[in-house]
Every structure is written in structure tokens, then in C-alpha cells.
PDB file of C-alpha atoms and ligand atoms in Angstrom:
ATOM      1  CA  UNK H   1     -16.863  12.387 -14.614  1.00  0.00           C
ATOM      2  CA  UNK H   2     -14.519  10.064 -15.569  1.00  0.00           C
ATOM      3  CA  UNK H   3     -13.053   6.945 -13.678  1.00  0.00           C
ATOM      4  CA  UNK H   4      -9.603   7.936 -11.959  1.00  0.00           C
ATOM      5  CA  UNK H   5      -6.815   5.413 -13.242  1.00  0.00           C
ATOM      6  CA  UNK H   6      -4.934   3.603 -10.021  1.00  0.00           C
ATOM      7  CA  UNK H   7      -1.414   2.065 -10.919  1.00  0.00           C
ATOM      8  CA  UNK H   8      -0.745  -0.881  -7.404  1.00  0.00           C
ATOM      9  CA  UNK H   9       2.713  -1.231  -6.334  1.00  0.00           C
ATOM     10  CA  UNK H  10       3.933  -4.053  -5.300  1.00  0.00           C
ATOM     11  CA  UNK H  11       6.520  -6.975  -3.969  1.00  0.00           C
ATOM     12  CA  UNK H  12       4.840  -9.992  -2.812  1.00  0.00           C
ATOM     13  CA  UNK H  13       1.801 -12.163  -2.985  1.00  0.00           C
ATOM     14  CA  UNK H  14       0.114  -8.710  -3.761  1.00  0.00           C
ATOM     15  CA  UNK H  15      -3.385  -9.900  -1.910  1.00  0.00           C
ATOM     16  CA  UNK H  16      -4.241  -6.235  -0.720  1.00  0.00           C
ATOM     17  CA  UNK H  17      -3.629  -5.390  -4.300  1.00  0.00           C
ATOM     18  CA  UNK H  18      -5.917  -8.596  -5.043  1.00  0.00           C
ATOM     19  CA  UNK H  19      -8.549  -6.501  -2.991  1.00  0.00           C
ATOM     20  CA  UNK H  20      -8.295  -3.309  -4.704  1.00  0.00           C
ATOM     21  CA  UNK H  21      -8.533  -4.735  -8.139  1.00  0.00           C
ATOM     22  CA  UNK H  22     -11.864  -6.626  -7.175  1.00  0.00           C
ATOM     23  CA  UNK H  23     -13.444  -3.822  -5.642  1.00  0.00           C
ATOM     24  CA  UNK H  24     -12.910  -1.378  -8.776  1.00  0.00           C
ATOM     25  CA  UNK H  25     -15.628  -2.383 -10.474  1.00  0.00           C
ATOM     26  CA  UNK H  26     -19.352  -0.924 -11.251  1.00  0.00           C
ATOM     27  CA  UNK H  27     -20.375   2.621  -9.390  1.00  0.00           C
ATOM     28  CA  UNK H  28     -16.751   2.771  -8.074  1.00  0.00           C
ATOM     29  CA  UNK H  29     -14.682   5.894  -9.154  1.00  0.00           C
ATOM     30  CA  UNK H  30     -11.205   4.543 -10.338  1.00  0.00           C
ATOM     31  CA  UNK H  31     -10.611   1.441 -12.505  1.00  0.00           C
ATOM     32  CA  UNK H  32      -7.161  -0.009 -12.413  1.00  0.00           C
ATOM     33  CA  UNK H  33      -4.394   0.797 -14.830  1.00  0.00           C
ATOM     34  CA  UNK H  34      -1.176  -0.950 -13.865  1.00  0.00           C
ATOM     35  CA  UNK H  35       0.369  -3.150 -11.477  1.00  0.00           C
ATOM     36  CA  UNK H  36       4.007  -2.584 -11.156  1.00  0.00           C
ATOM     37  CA  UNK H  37       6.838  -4.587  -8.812  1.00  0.00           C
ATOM     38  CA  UNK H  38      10.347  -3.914  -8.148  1.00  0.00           C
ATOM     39  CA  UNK H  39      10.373  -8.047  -8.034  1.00  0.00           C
ATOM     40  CA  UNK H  40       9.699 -10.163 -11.617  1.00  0.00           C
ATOM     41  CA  UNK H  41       9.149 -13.430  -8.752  1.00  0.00           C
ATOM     42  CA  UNK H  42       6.123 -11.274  -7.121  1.00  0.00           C
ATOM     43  CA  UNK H  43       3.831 -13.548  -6.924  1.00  0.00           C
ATOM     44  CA  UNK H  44       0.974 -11.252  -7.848  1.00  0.00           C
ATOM     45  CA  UNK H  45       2.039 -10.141 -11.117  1.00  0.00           C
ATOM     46  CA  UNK H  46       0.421 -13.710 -12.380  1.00  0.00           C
ATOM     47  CA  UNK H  47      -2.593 -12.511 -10.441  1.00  0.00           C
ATOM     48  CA  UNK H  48      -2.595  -9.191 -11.836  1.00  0.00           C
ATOM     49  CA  UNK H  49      -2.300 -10.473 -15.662  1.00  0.00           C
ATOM     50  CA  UNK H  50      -5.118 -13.379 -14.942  1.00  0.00           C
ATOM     51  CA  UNK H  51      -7.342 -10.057 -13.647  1.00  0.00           C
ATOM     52  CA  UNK H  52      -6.756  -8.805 -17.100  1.00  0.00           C
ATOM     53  CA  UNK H  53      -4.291  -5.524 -15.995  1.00  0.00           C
ATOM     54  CA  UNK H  54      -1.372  -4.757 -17.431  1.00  0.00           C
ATOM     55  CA  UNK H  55       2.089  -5.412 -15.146  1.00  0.00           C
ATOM     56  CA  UNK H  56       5.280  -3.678 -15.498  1.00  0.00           C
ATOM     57  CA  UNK H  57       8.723  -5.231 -13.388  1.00  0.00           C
ATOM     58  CA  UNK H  58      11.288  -2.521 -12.308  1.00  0.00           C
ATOM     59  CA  UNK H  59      14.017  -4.630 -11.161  1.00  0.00           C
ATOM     60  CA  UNK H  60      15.555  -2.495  -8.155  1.00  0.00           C
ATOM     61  CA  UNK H  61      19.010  -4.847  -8.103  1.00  0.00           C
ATOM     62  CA  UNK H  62      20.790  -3.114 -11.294  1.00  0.00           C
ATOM     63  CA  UNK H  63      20.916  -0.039  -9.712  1.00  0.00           C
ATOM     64  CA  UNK H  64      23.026  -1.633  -6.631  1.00  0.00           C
ATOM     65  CA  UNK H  65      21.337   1.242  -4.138  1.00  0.00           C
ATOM     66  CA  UNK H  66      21.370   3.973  -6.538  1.00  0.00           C
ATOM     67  CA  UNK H  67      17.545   5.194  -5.286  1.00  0.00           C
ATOM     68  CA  UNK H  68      17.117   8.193  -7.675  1.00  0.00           C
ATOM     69  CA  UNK H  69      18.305   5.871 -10.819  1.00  0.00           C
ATOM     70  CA  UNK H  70      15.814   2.968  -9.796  1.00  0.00           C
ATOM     71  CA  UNK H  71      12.726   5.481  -9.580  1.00  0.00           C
ATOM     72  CA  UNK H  72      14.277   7.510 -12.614  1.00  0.00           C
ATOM     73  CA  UNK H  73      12.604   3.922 -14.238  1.00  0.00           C
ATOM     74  CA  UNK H  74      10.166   3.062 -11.543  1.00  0.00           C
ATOM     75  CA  UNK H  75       8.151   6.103 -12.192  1.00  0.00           C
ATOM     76  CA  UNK H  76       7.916   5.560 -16.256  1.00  0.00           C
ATOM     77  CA  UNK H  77       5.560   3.186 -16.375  1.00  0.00           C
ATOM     78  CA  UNK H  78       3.583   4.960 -14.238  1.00  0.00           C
ATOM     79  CA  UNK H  79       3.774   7.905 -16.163  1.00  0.00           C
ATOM     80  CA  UNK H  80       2.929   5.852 -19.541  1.00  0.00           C
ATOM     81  CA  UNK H  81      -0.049   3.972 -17.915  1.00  0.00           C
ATOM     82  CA  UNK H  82      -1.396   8.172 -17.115  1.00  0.00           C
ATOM     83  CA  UNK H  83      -1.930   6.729 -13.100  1.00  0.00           C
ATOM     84  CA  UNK H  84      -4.435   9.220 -10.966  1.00  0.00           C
ATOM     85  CA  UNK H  85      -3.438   7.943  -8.062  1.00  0.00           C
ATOM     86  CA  UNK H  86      -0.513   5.256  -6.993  1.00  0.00           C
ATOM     87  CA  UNK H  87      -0.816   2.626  -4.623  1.00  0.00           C
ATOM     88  CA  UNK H  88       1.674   1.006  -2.429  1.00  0.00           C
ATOM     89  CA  UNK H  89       0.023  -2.194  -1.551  1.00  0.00           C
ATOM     90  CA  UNK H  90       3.407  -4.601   0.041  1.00  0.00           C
ATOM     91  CA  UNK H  91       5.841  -2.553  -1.608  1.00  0.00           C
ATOM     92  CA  UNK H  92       9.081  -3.344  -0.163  1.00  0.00           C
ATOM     93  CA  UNK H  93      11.324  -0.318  -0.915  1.00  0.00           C
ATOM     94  CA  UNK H  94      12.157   2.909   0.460  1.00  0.00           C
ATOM     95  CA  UNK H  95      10.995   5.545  -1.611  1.00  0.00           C
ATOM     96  CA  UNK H  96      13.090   9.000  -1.769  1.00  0.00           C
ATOM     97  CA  UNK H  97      11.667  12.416  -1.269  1.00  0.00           C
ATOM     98  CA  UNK H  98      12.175  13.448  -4.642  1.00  0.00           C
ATOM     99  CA  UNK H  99       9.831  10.093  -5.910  1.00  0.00           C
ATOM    100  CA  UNK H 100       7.653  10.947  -3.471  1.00  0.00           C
ATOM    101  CA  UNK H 101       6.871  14.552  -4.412  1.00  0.00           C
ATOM    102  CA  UNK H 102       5.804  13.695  -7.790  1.00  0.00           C
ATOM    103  CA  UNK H 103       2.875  12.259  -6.362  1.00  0.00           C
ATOM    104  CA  UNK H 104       2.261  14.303  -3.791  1.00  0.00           C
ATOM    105  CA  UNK H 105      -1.654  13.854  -2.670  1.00  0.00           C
ATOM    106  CA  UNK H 106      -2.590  10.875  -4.648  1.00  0.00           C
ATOM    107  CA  UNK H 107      -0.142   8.111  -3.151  1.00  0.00           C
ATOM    108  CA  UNK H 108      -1.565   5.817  -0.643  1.00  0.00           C
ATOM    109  CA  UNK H 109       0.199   3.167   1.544  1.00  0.00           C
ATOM    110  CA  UNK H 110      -1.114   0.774   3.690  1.00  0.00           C
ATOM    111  CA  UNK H 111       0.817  -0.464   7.165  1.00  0.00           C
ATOM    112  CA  UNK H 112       0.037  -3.579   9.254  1.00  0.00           C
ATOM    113  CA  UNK H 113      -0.177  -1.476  12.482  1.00  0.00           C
ATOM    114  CA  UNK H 114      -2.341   1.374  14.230  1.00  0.00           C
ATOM    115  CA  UNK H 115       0.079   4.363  13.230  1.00  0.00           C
ATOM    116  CA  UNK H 116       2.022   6.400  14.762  1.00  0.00           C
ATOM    117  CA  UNK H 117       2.837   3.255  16.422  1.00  0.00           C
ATOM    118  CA  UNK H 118       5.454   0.597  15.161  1.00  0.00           C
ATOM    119  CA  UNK H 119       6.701   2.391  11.982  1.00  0.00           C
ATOM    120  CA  UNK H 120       8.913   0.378   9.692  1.00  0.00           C
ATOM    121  CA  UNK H 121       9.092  -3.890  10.092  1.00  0.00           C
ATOM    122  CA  UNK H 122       8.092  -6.492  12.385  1.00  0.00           C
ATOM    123  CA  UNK H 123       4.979  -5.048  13.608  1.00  0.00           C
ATOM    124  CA  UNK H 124       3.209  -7.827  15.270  1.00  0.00           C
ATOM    125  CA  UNK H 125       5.903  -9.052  17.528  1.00  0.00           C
ATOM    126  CA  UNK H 126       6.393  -5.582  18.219  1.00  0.00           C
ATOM    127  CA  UNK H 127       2.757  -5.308  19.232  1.00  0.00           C
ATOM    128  CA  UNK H 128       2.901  -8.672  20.916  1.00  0.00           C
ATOM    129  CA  UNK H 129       5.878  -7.368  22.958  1.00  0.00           C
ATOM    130  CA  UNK H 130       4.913  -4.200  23.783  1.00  0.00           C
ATOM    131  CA  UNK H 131       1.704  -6.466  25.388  1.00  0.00           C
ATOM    132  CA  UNK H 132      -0.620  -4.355  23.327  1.00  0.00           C
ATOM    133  CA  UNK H 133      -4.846  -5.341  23.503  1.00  0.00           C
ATOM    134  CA  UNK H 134      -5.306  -4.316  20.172  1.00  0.00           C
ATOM    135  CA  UNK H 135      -3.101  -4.003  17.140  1.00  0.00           C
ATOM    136  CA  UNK H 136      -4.406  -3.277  13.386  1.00  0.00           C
ATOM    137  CA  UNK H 137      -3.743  -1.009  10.178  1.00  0.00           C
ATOM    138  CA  UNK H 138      -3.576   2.283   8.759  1.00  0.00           C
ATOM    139  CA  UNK H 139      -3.589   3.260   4.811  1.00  0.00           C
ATOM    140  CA  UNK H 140      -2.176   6.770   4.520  1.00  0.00           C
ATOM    141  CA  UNK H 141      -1.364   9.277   2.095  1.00  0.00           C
ATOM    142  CA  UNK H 142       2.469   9.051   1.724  1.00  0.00           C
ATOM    143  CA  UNK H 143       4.683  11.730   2.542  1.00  0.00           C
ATOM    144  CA  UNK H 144       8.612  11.778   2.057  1.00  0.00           C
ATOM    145  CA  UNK H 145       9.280  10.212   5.704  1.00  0.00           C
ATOM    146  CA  UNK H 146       8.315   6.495   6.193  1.00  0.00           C
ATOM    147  CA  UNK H 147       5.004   5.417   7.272  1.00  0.00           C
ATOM    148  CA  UNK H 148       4.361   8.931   7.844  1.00  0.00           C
ATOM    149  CA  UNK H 149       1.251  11.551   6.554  1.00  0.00           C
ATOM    150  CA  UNK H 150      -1.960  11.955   7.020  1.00  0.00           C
ATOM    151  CA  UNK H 151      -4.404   8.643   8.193  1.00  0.00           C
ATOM    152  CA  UNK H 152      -6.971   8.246   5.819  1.00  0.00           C
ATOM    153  CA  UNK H 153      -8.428   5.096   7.447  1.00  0.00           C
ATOM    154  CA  UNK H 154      -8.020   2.598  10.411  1.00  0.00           C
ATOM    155  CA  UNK H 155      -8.988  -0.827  11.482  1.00  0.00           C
ATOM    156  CA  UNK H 156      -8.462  -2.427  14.547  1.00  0.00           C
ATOM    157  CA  UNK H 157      -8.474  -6.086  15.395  1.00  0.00           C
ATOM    158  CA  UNK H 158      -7.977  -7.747  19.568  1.00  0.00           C
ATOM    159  CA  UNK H 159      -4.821  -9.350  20.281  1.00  0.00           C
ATOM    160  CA  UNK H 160      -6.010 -12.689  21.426  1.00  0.00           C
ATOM    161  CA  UNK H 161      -4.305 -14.670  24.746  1.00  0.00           C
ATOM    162  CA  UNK H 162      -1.516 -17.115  22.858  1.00  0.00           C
ATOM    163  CA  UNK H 163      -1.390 -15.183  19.898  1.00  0.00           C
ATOM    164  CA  UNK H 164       2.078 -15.490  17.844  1.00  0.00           C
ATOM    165  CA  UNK H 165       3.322 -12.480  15.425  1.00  0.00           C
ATOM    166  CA  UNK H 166       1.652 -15.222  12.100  1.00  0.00           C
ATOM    167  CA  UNK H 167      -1.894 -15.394  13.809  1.00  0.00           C
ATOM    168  CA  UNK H 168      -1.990 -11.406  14.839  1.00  0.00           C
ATOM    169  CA  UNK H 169      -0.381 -10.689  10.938  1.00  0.00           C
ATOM    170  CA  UNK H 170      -3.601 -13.241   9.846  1.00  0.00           C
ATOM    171  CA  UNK H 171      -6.206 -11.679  11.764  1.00  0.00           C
ATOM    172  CA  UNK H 172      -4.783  -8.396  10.728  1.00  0.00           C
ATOM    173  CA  UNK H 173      -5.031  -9.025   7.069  1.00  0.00           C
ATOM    174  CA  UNK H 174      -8.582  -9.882   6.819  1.00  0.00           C
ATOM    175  CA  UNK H 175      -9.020  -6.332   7.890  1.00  0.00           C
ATOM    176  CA  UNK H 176      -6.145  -4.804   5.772  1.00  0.00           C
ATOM    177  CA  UNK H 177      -8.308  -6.182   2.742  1.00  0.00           C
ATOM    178  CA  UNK H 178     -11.718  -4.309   3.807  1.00  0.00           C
ATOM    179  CA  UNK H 179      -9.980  -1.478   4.606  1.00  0.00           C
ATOM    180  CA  UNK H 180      -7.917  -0.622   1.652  1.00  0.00           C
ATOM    181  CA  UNK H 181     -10.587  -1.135  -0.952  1.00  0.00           C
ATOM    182  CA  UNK H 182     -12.591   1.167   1.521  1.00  0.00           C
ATOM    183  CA  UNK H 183     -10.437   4.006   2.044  1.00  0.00           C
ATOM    184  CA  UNK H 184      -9.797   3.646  -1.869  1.00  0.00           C
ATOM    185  CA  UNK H 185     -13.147   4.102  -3.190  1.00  0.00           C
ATOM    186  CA  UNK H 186     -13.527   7.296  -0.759  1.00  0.00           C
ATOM    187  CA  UNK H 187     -10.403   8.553  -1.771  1.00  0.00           C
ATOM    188  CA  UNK H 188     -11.493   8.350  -5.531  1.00  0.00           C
ATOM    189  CA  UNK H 189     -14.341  10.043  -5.176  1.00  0.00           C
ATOM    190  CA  UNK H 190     -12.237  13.042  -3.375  1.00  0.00           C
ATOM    191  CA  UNK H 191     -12.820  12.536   0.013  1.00  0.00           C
ATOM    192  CA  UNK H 192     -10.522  12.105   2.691  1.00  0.00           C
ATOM    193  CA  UNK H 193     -12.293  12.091   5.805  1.00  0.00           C
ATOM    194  CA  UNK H 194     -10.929   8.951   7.529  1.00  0.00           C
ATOM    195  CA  UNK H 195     -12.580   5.659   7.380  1.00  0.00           C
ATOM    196  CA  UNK H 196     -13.077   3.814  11.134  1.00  0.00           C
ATOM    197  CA  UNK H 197     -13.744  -0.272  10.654  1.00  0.00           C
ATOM    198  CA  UNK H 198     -14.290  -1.673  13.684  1.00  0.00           C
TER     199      UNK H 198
HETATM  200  C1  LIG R 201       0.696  -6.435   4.175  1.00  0.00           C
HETATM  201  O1  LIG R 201       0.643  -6.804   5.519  1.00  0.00           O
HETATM  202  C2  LIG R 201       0.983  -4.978   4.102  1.00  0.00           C
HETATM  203  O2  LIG R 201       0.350  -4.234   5.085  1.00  0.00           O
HETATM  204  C3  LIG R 201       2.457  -4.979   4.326  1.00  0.00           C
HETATM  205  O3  LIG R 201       2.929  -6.062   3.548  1.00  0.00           O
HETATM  206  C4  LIG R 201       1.906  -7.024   3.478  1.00  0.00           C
HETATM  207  C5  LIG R 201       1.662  -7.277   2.021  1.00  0.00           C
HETATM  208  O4  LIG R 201       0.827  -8.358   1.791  1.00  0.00           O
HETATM  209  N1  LIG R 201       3.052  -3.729   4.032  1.00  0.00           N
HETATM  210  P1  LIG R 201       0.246  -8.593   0.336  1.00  0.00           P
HETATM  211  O5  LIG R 201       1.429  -8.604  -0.649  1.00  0.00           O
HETATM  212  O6  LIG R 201      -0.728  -7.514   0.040  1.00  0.00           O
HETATM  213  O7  LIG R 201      -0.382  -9.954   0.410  1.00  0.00           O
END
């Protein structure tokens, strides 16, 4: 059987993406294809290239809010590098329903908290507020409504006694980059029983 092809999405310093890339290697069933950000500063595009996969920028500004014209492009690289499965790995936009469905099954997202809880931004002072004893994340199979669909893996870290929304986003990140690559490589090989670390 043939390795699936994974295109990464991202915005930022792309280190979950960092993660994915070094765990596709040897037995595991998906090599990657593409790394793709609606941001030509993301800072892991350089780390991407240096990895030796090919990058794509979609800048999202042009399209001044126009959603279905910004995918219109987003998704053409995508298409071109012939991705299995896509990715979101600190990508910062919204994507619309119609996006969405083209992928339907083989998108994954992963969220810096234990869904259903805290949706959307600002997760760990949420957590921290809400006095919560243990925060984490989830990687899920994306569905048109945000940070939505079905959990295919969680890890949970404590919250720790002086704790501030940079040390709980730290100790939450270690485990974001186990658990991606995990939930990946199961995914891949076309299961999607849930992963559990810690
Ligand atoms: C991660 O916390 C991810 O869960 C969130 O954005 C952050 C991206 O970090 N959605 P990186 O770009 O992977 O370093």
C-alpha cells in the first residue's frame, strides 16, 4: 500500500507541524507533501523548506474577507500537491463550510484545550480562570463548525499552583507535539479509535 500524502497548514512558528514532519518517516503510513500558510512571514515555511518539503503562501489579505475567493486559491495547491489528508497545525483562519466539505474525513485540527471545552482563543487563561486542575489538547477531524467533530485523540497536562496562561500554553505544547504525530500515524493507517496520552 502506498504512503498517504499529508499537505500541513499553517500560520506561525509551525512547531506542531515541525512534529509531524519528523515523525513521517520509516514504517509510518503518510509522507509529507506540502506545507501551505495563509502568512509568507510564517516562520515555519523556512523550517518546512530546510526539511526538504515543498511550501506554498496563500496570502488571505487580497481577498479583504472574501472567504470563498481566498479558499477558491487556498485549496489549489492542495489539490496540485494530490494531499490524502490536510492538516491544520496553527492555522489561524476560519474555514467555510463549503472548504470544509471538500475534505470531509481526512482534515485534522489540533486545539490547545480538552474539547468541548474553551472553543475558539485564549484557552489557557480561560482554563486558568475557570480554576480548572487540568487543561490539555484535542486533534479532531474538522467539521464545518469551529473546533467541532469527532476527537480523535487527547492529552492532558495538571495546572500547576502559580501557573500564568505562557507556562500552562508551554506545558501544553510538549504534549500537543506527542500527540499530533500520534493521532497522525493512526489516522494514516485508517484508524480512528481515539488516542489517550496521559
Ligand atoms: C498551538 O498551540 C496550536 O494548538 C494552536 O496554535 C498553536 C500553534 O503553534 N492552534 P505552532 O505554530 O504549531 O508552534
Amino acid at each position: 500500500m502506498s504512503n498517504k500524502k499529508v499537505a500541513i497548514l499553517i500560520s506561525g512558528g509551525g512547531s506542531n507541524m515541525v512534529s509531524l514532519l519528523e515523525s513521517m518517516t520509516g514504517d509510518h503510513p503518510a509522507r509529507p507533501c506540502l506545507v501551505l500558510s495563509n502568512n509568507a512571514d510564517a516562520g515555519g515555511l523556512a523550517k518546512a523548506a530546510a526539511a526538504g518539503v515543498a511550501t506554498a503562501v496563500v496570502d488571505h489579505r487580497p481577498f479583504k474577507g472574501d472567504r470563498e475567493a481566498f479558499e477558491a486559491e487556498l485549496v489549489k495547491p492542495i489539490f496540485e500537491a494530490g494531499a490524502d489528508i490536510v492538516c491544520l497545525a496553527g492555522f489561524m483562519r476560519v474555514l467555510t463550510a463549503g472548504f470544509v466539505s471538500q475534505f470531509e474525513g481526512r482534515m485534522l485540527n489540533i486545539h490547545p484545550s480538552l474539547l468541548p471545552k474553551y472553543k475558539g482563543l485564549h484557552t489557557h487563561a480561560r482554563a486558568l480562570e475557570a480554576g480548572d486542575a487540568e487543561h490539555g489538547c484535542t486533534v479532531h477531524e474538522v467539521t464545518p463548525r469551529l473546533d467541532d467533530g469527532p476527537v480523535l485523540g487527547q492529552a492532558r497536562v495538571p495546572v500547576l499552583p502559580g501557573d500564568t496562561p505562557d507556562t500552562l500554553a508551554a506545558r501544553v505544547l510538549v504534549q500537543e507535539h506527542k500527540l499530533y504525530p500520534a493521532v497522525l500515524r493512526r489516522f494514516a493507517a485508517g484508524d480512528k479509535t481515539p488516542v489517550q496520552l496521559a
